[in-house]
Amino acid sequence: MMRHQRIRDSAKGAGSLRSFLFALAVATTGCGNAYPAGLVLVAADSSPTAYVKDGRPSGILVDVVTEAFRRTGEPFEVQVMPWARCLAEVRSGRVDGIFSVFKLPERNEFLTYTNVPVITQVLAFFVPADSDVTFDGDIGKLGGLRIGTIRGTSYGLKVDRALEAGVWSTVVETNNVDTLVGMLALKRIDLAIGYRHVVLDAARNYGYPDKIRELSPGVDEIPSYLAFNKQHDYSKVIADYDRALTSMKDDHSFEAIYEKYLGPKVGH
């Protein structure tokens, strides 16, 4: 049996270890909480969900969270950074919250979740466009391939358990989706796991839309949330946010944000 290897692609990612700060002061009165400077939230640098454009955080999830907190009157700011650093920042309590995260047992130790999903992530495998690899839903049949992942990212219980069990003999860890897609397009890896909108958007942005393809069927659809550290009581913030996000879904402004980035009739 081949020994399980884990390759860290740290050189490329080191240069991109940047965080961007954008103060979104949606309100300054009537907050009545313990955060006089406003909440500090972090999000993974992954277009089209959260990224920096013209010096300002942008993207689907940034817009959704911004509108929700505009409705609650809670001042906040967003920092966009690599996902592993996002988790480290919220775990340490240096920031208040993180979006978007799956509900996982190990994260319950340091995160308190909101109750309304901010996105449902469609998880899929991707291969080079000319690859003859197919997928019938059995992850084990892909075990002989070199798979690429993003460091610190959860891919749901099914894939996470397969990674932990050593189903893939070679796992290449990258710092971000751009590096992941580039390695796949250049055939430095045989397979990548990622979230459909994020991977396809990165491929378009970097000129690789014809060099990779998605395997069907998809692997999973996983609800993902805004969550807060457990070092403070955010119960009122969470209750207000849940009500605001629910109202956005009811009045279709939530759907409108998705359509702004992805076009109409895209599942989320």
Short mmCIF file of C-alpha atoms in Angstrom, two decimals:
data_model
loop_
_atom_site.label_atom_id
_atom_site.label_comp_id
_atom_site.label_asym_id
_atom_site.label_seq_id
_atom_site.Cartn_x
_atom_site.Cartn_y
_atom_site.Cartn_z
CA MET A 1 0.00 0.00 0.00
CA MET A 2 1.30 3.45 -0.89
CA ARG A 3 2.25 5.71 1.94
CA HIS A 4 -0.01 8.68 2.42
CA GLN A 5 1.84 11.86 1.49
CA ARG A 6 0.81 15.43 2.14
CA ILE A 7 2.52 18.06 0.03
CA ARG A 8 2.37 21.66 1.14
CA ASP A 9 2.42 24.27 -1.61
CA SER A 10 3.54 27.05 0.68
CA ALA A 11 5.86 28.98 -1.61
CA LYS A 12 3.14 30.26 -3.93
CA GLY A 13 0.74 31.03 -1.14
CA ALA A 14 3.17 32.92 1.05
CA GLY A 15 3.15 35.96 -1.18
CA SER A 16 -0.63 36.16 -1.11
CA LEU A 17 -0.95 36.09 2.67
CA ARG A 18 -2.61 39.48 2.80
CA SER A 19 -5.67 40.71 4.58
CA PHE A 20 -7.79 43.60 3.46
CA LEU A 21 -9.81 45.74 5.81
CA PHE A 22 -13.02 47.45 4.87
CA ALA A 23 -15.10 49.29 7.45
CA LEU A 24 -18.77 48.90 6.68
CA ALA A 25 -20.27 51.30 9.19
CA VAL A 26 -23.91 50.57 8.52
CA ALA A 27 -25.01 52.19 11.78
CA THR A 28 -23.54 53.90 14.80
CA THR A 29 -26.49 54.21 17.11
CA GLY A 30 -29.00 51.96 18.79
CA CYS A 31 -26.70 48.95 18.86
CA GLY A 32 -26.57 48.44 22.62
CA ASN A 33 -23.82 45.82 22.53
CA ALA A 34 -20.29 45.29 23.84
CA TYR A 35 -18.53 46.08 20.58
CA PRO A 36 -18.04 49.86 20.45
CA ALA A 37 -15.79 49.64 17.39
CA GLY A 38 -18.16 47.25 15.63
CA LEU A 39 -17.86 43.58 14.80
CA VAL A 40 -14.82 42.30 12.93
CA LEU A 41 -15.64 39.46 10.53
CA VAL A 42 -13.31 37.42 8.31
CA ALA A 43 -14.02 35.66 5.03
CA ALA A 44 -11.96 33.45 2.73
CA ASP A 45 -10.47 35.15 -0.31
CA SER A 46 -12.46 33.25 -2.95
CA SER A 47 -14.24 34.87 -5.88
CA PRO A 48 -17.18 35.16 -6.42
CA THR A 49 -18.11 34.77 -2.73
CA ALA A 50 -15.61 37.13 -1.05
CA TYR A 51 -12.73 39.01 -2.65
CA VAL A 52 -11.22 42.48 -2.92
CA LYS A 53 -12.12 44.73 -5.85
CA ASP A 54 -10.83 48.30 -6.13
CA GLY A 55 -9.60 48.09 -2.54
CA ARG A 56 -12.98 47.04 -1.15
CA PRO A 57 -14.29 43.61 -0.11
CA SER A 58 -16.90 42.44 -2.57
CA GLY A 59 -18.69 39.26 -3.60
CA ILE A 60 -21.88 37.33 -2.98
CA LEU A 61 -21.38 36.62 0.71
CA VAL A 62 -19.97 40.06 1.49
CA ASP A 63 -23.06 41.65 -0.08
CA VAL A 64 -25.45 39.30 1.73
CA VAL A 65 -23.86 39.88 5.14
CA THR A 66 -23.64 43.63 4.50
CA GLU A 67 -27.34 43.88 3.73
CA ALA A 68 -28.27 41.75 6.75
CA PHE A 69 -26.30 43.96 9.14
CA ARG A 70 -27.61 47.10 7.45
CA ARG A 71 -31.05 45.89 8.45
CA THR A 72 -30.02 45.12 12.03
CA GLY A 73 -28.11 48.39 12.48
CA GLU A 74 -24.97 46.55 13.62
CA PRO A 75 -21.68 48.24 12.61
CA PHE A 76 -19.02 45.86 11.33
CA GLU A 77 -15.96 45.47 9.15
CA VAL A 78 -14.74 42.63 6.92
CA GLN A 79 -11.24 41.24 6.47
CA VAL A 80 -10.56 38.97 3.48
CA MET A 81 -7.70 36.49 3.90
CA PRO A 82 -6.72 32.84 3.25
CA TRP A 83 -9.14 30.36 4.79
CA ALA A 84 -6.73 28.72 7.23
CA ARG A 85 -5.91 32.14 8.66
CA CYS A 86 -9.62 32.98 8.93
CA LEU A 87 -10.12 29.95 11.16
CA ALA A 88 -7.06 30.78 13.26
CA GLU A 89 -8.20 34.38 13.79
CA VAL A 90 -11.69 33.46 14.96
CA ARG A 91 -10.47 30.55 17.09
CA SER A 92 -8.09 32.87 18.93
CA GLY A 93 -10.80 35.48 19.49
CA ARG A 94 -8.87 38.15 17.61
CA VAL A 95 -11.93 38.61 15.39
CA ASP A 96 -15.60 38.25 16.22
CA GLY A 97 -16.91 36.12 13.40
CA ILE A 98 -16.30 34.18 10.21
CA PHE A 99 -18.27 33.42 7.05
CA SER A 100 -19.11 31.06 5.67
CA VAL A 101 -18.50 27.84 7.64
CA PHE A 102 -20.02 24.37 7.75
CA LYS A 103 -21.34 22.96 11.00
CA LEU A 104 -18.71 20.43 12.07
CA PRO A 105 -18.29 18.76 15.49
CA GLU A 106 -14.71 19.97 15.91
CA ARG A 107 -15.74 23.56 15.20
CA ASN A 108 -18.44 23.49 17.87
CA GLU A 109 -15.64 23.85 20.41
CA PHE A 110 -14.86 27.42 19.34
CA LEU A 111 -17.78 28.62 17.18
CA THR A 112 -21.38 29.65 17.83
CA TYR A 113 -23.38 29.47 14.62
CA THR A 114 -26.17 31.58 13.27
CA ASN A 115 -29.24 29.56 12.29
CA VAL A 116 -29.99 30.64 8.73
CA PRO A 117 -27.56 29.50 5.99
CA VAL A 118 -25.86 32.28 4.07
CA ILE A 119 -25.12 29.88 1.18
CA THR A 120 -25.52 26.24 0.23
CA GLN A 121 -22.21 25.12 -1.24
CA VAL A 122 -22.29 22.67 -4.16
CA LEU A 123 -19.23 20.45 -3.80
CA ALA A 124 -17.74 18.81 -6.90
CA PHE A 125 -14.62 17.15 -8.28
CA PHE A 126 -12.72 18.73 -11.17
CA VAL A 127 -10.18 17.27 -13.61
CA PRO A 128 -8.12 18.56 -16.56
CA ALA A 129 -10.38 19.04 -19.58
CA ASP A 130 -8.80 16.19 -21.55
CA SER A 131 -8.74 13.74 -18.64
CA ASP A 132 -10.54 10.42 -19.15
CA VAL A 133 -11.44 10.21 -15.45
CA THR A 134 -15.14 9.66 -14.72
CA PHE A 135 -17.10 9.67 -11.47
CA ASP A 136 -20.06 7.49 -10.55
CA GLY A 137 -20.45 8.71 -6.98
CA ASP A 138 -17.93 6.26 -5.47
CA ILE A 139 -15.11 8.39 -4.03
CA GLY A 140 -12.94 5.33 -3.48
CA LYS A 141 -12.55 4.81 -7.22
CA LEU A 142 -10.66 8.11 -7.45
CA GLY A 143 -8.11 7.08 -4.84
CA GLY A 144 -5.24 6.49 -7.24
CA LEU A 145 -5.18 10.12 -8.35
CA ARG A 146 -3.17 13.08 -7.06
CA ILE A 147 -5.80 15.32 -5.47
CA GLY A 148 -5.50 19.03 -4.74
CA THR A 149 -7.18 20.75 -1.79
CA ILE A 150 -7.12 24.14 -0.07
CA ARG A 151 -5.38 24.11 3.29
CA GLY A 152 -7.71 24.23 6.29
CA THR A 153 -10.88 23.81 4.22
CA SER A 154 -13.63 21.36 5.12
CA TYR A 155 -15.31 19.54 2.25
CA GLY A 156 -18.11 17.99 4.27
CA LEU A 157 -18.04 14.79 6.29
CA LYS A 158 -17.88 12.42 3.31
CA VAL A 159 -14.78 13.93 1.69
CA ASP A 160 -13.13 14.95 4.98
CA ARG A 161 -13.33 11.35 6.21
CA ALA A 162 -11.92 10.07 2.91
CA LEU A 163 -8.98 12.48 3.21
CA GLU A 164 -8.36 11.48 6.83
CA ALA A 165 -8.54 7.78 5.93
CA GLY A 166 -5.87 8.17 3.26
CA VAL A 167 -8.07 7.29 0.29
CA TRP A 168 -5.77 9.45 -1.85
CA SER A 169 -2.11 8.44 -1.78
CA THR A 170 -1.02 11.97 -2.71
CA VAL A 171 -2.71 15.12 -1.39
CA VAL A 172 -1.41 18.50 -2.57
CA GLU A 173 -2.40 21.34 -0.24
CA THR A 174 -2.63 24.88 -1.62
CA ASN A 175 -3.36 28.20 0.07
CA ASN A 176 -6.13 29.37 -2.26
CA VAL A 177 -8.41 28.43 -5.13
CA ASP A 178 -6.35 30.32 -7.71
CA THR A 179 -3.32 28.12 -7.06
CA LEU A 180 -5.51 25.02 -6.97
CA VAL A 181 -7.09 25.75 -10.36
CA GLY A 182 -3.74 26.67 -11.89
CA MET A 183 -2.17 23.40 -10.77
CA LEU A 184 -5.09 21.44 -12.19
CA ALA A 185 -5.03 23.28 -15.52
CA LEU A 186 -1.26 22.66 -15.80
CA LYS A 187 -1.78 18.99 -14.83
CA ARG A 188 0.40 19.17 -11.74
CA ILE A 189 -2.48 17.37 -10.05
CA ASP A 190 -5.02 14.90 -11.48
CA LEU A 191 -8.05 15.92 -9.45
CA ALA A 192 -9.29 18.88 -7.43
CA ILE A 193 -12.13 19.11 -4.93
CA GLY A 194 -13.91 22.42 -4.54
CA TYR A 195 -17.07 24.47 -4.53
CA ARG A 196 -18.61 24.81 -7.97
CA HIS A 197 -19.10 28.59 -8.15
CA VAL A 198 -15.69 29.33 -6.64
CA VAL A 199 -13.69 26.93 -8.83
CA LEU A 200 -15.44 27.86 -12.08
CA ASP A 201 -15.11 31.58 -11.34
CA ALA A 202 -11.37 31.20 -10.67
CA ALA A 203 -10.97 29.27 -13.93
CA ARG A 204 -12.69 32.07 -15.86
CA ASN A 205 -10.69 34.81 -14.18
CA TYR A 206 -7.34 33.17 -14.89
CA GLY A 207 -8.02 32.07 -18.45
CA TYR A 208 -8.53 28.37 -17.74
CA PRO A 209 -12.24 27.81 -18.48
CA ASP A 210 -11.44 25.35 -21.28
CA LYS A 211 -8.66 23.58 -19.41
CA ILE A 212 -10.69 22.04 -16.58
CA ARG A 213 -14.04 20.29 -16.36
CA GLU A 214 -16.43 19.34 -13.59
CA LEU A 215 -17.16 15.69 -12.89
CA SER A 216 -20.78 14.68 -12.56
CA PRO A 217 -22.55 13.88 -10.31
CA GLY A 218 -21.71 16.47 -7.68
CA VAL A 219 -20.39 15.23 -4.36
CA ASP A 220 -22.63 17.08 -1.92
CA GLU A 221 -24.69 20.20 -1.18
CA ILE A 222 -23.76 21.68 2.18
CA PRO A 223 -25.38 24.62 4.02
CA SER A 224 -22.85 27.15 5.27
CA TYR A 225 -23.22 29.85 7.93
CA LEU A 226 -21.92 32.99 9.58
CA ALA A 227 -20.49 32.01 12.98
CA PHE A 228 -18.95 33.78 15.98
CA ASN A 229 -16.22 32.94 18.48
CA LYS A 230 -17.27 31.54 21.85
CA GLN A 231 -15.29 34.03 23.90
CA HIS A 232 -18.17 36.53 24.01
CA ASP A 233 -21.96 36.42 24.04
CA TYR A 234 -23.30 37.16 20.57
CA SER A 235 -26.81 35.85 21.18
CA LYS A 236 -28.53 39.18 20.43
CA VAL A 237 -26.39 39.76 17.34
CA ILE A 238 -27.25 36.27 16.10
CA ALA A 239 -30.99 36.65 16.73
CA ASP A 240 -31.10 40.00 14.94
CA TYR A 241 -29.01 38.68 12.05
CA ASP A 242 -31.19 35.57 11.64
CA ARG A 243 -34.30 37.73 11.43
CA ALA A 244 -32.68 40.03 8.88
CA LEU A 245 -31.45 37.19 6.68
CA THR A 246 -34.85 35.51 6.81
CA SER A 247 -36.49 38.76 5.73
CA MET A 248 -34.02 39.00 2.82
CA LYS A 249 -35.06 35.56 1.64
CA ASP A 250 -38.73 36.46 2.03
CA ASP A 251 -38.49 39.68 0.01
CA HIS A 252 -36.16 38.13 -2.61
CA SER A 253 -33.27 40.55 -2.01
CA PHE A 254 -31.17 37.50 -1.04
CA GLU A 255 -31.87 35.92 -4.43
CA ALA A 256 -31.19 39.22 -6.20
CA ILE A 257 -27.66 39.34 -4.79
CA TYR A 258 -26.92 35.87 -6.12
CA GLU A 259 -28.34 36.76 -9.53
CA LYS A 260 -26.16 39.88 -9.63
CA TYR A 261 -23.05 37.68 -9.63
CA LEU A 262 -24.23 34.38 -11.12
CA GLY A 263 -27.16 35.22 -13.34
CA PRO A 264 -30.78 34.10 -12.86
CA LYS A 265 -32.03 30.71 -11.76
CA VAL A 266 -28.81 29.54 -10.13
CA GLY A 267 -29.37 27.22 -7.19
CA HIS A 268 -28.16 28.42 -3.80
#
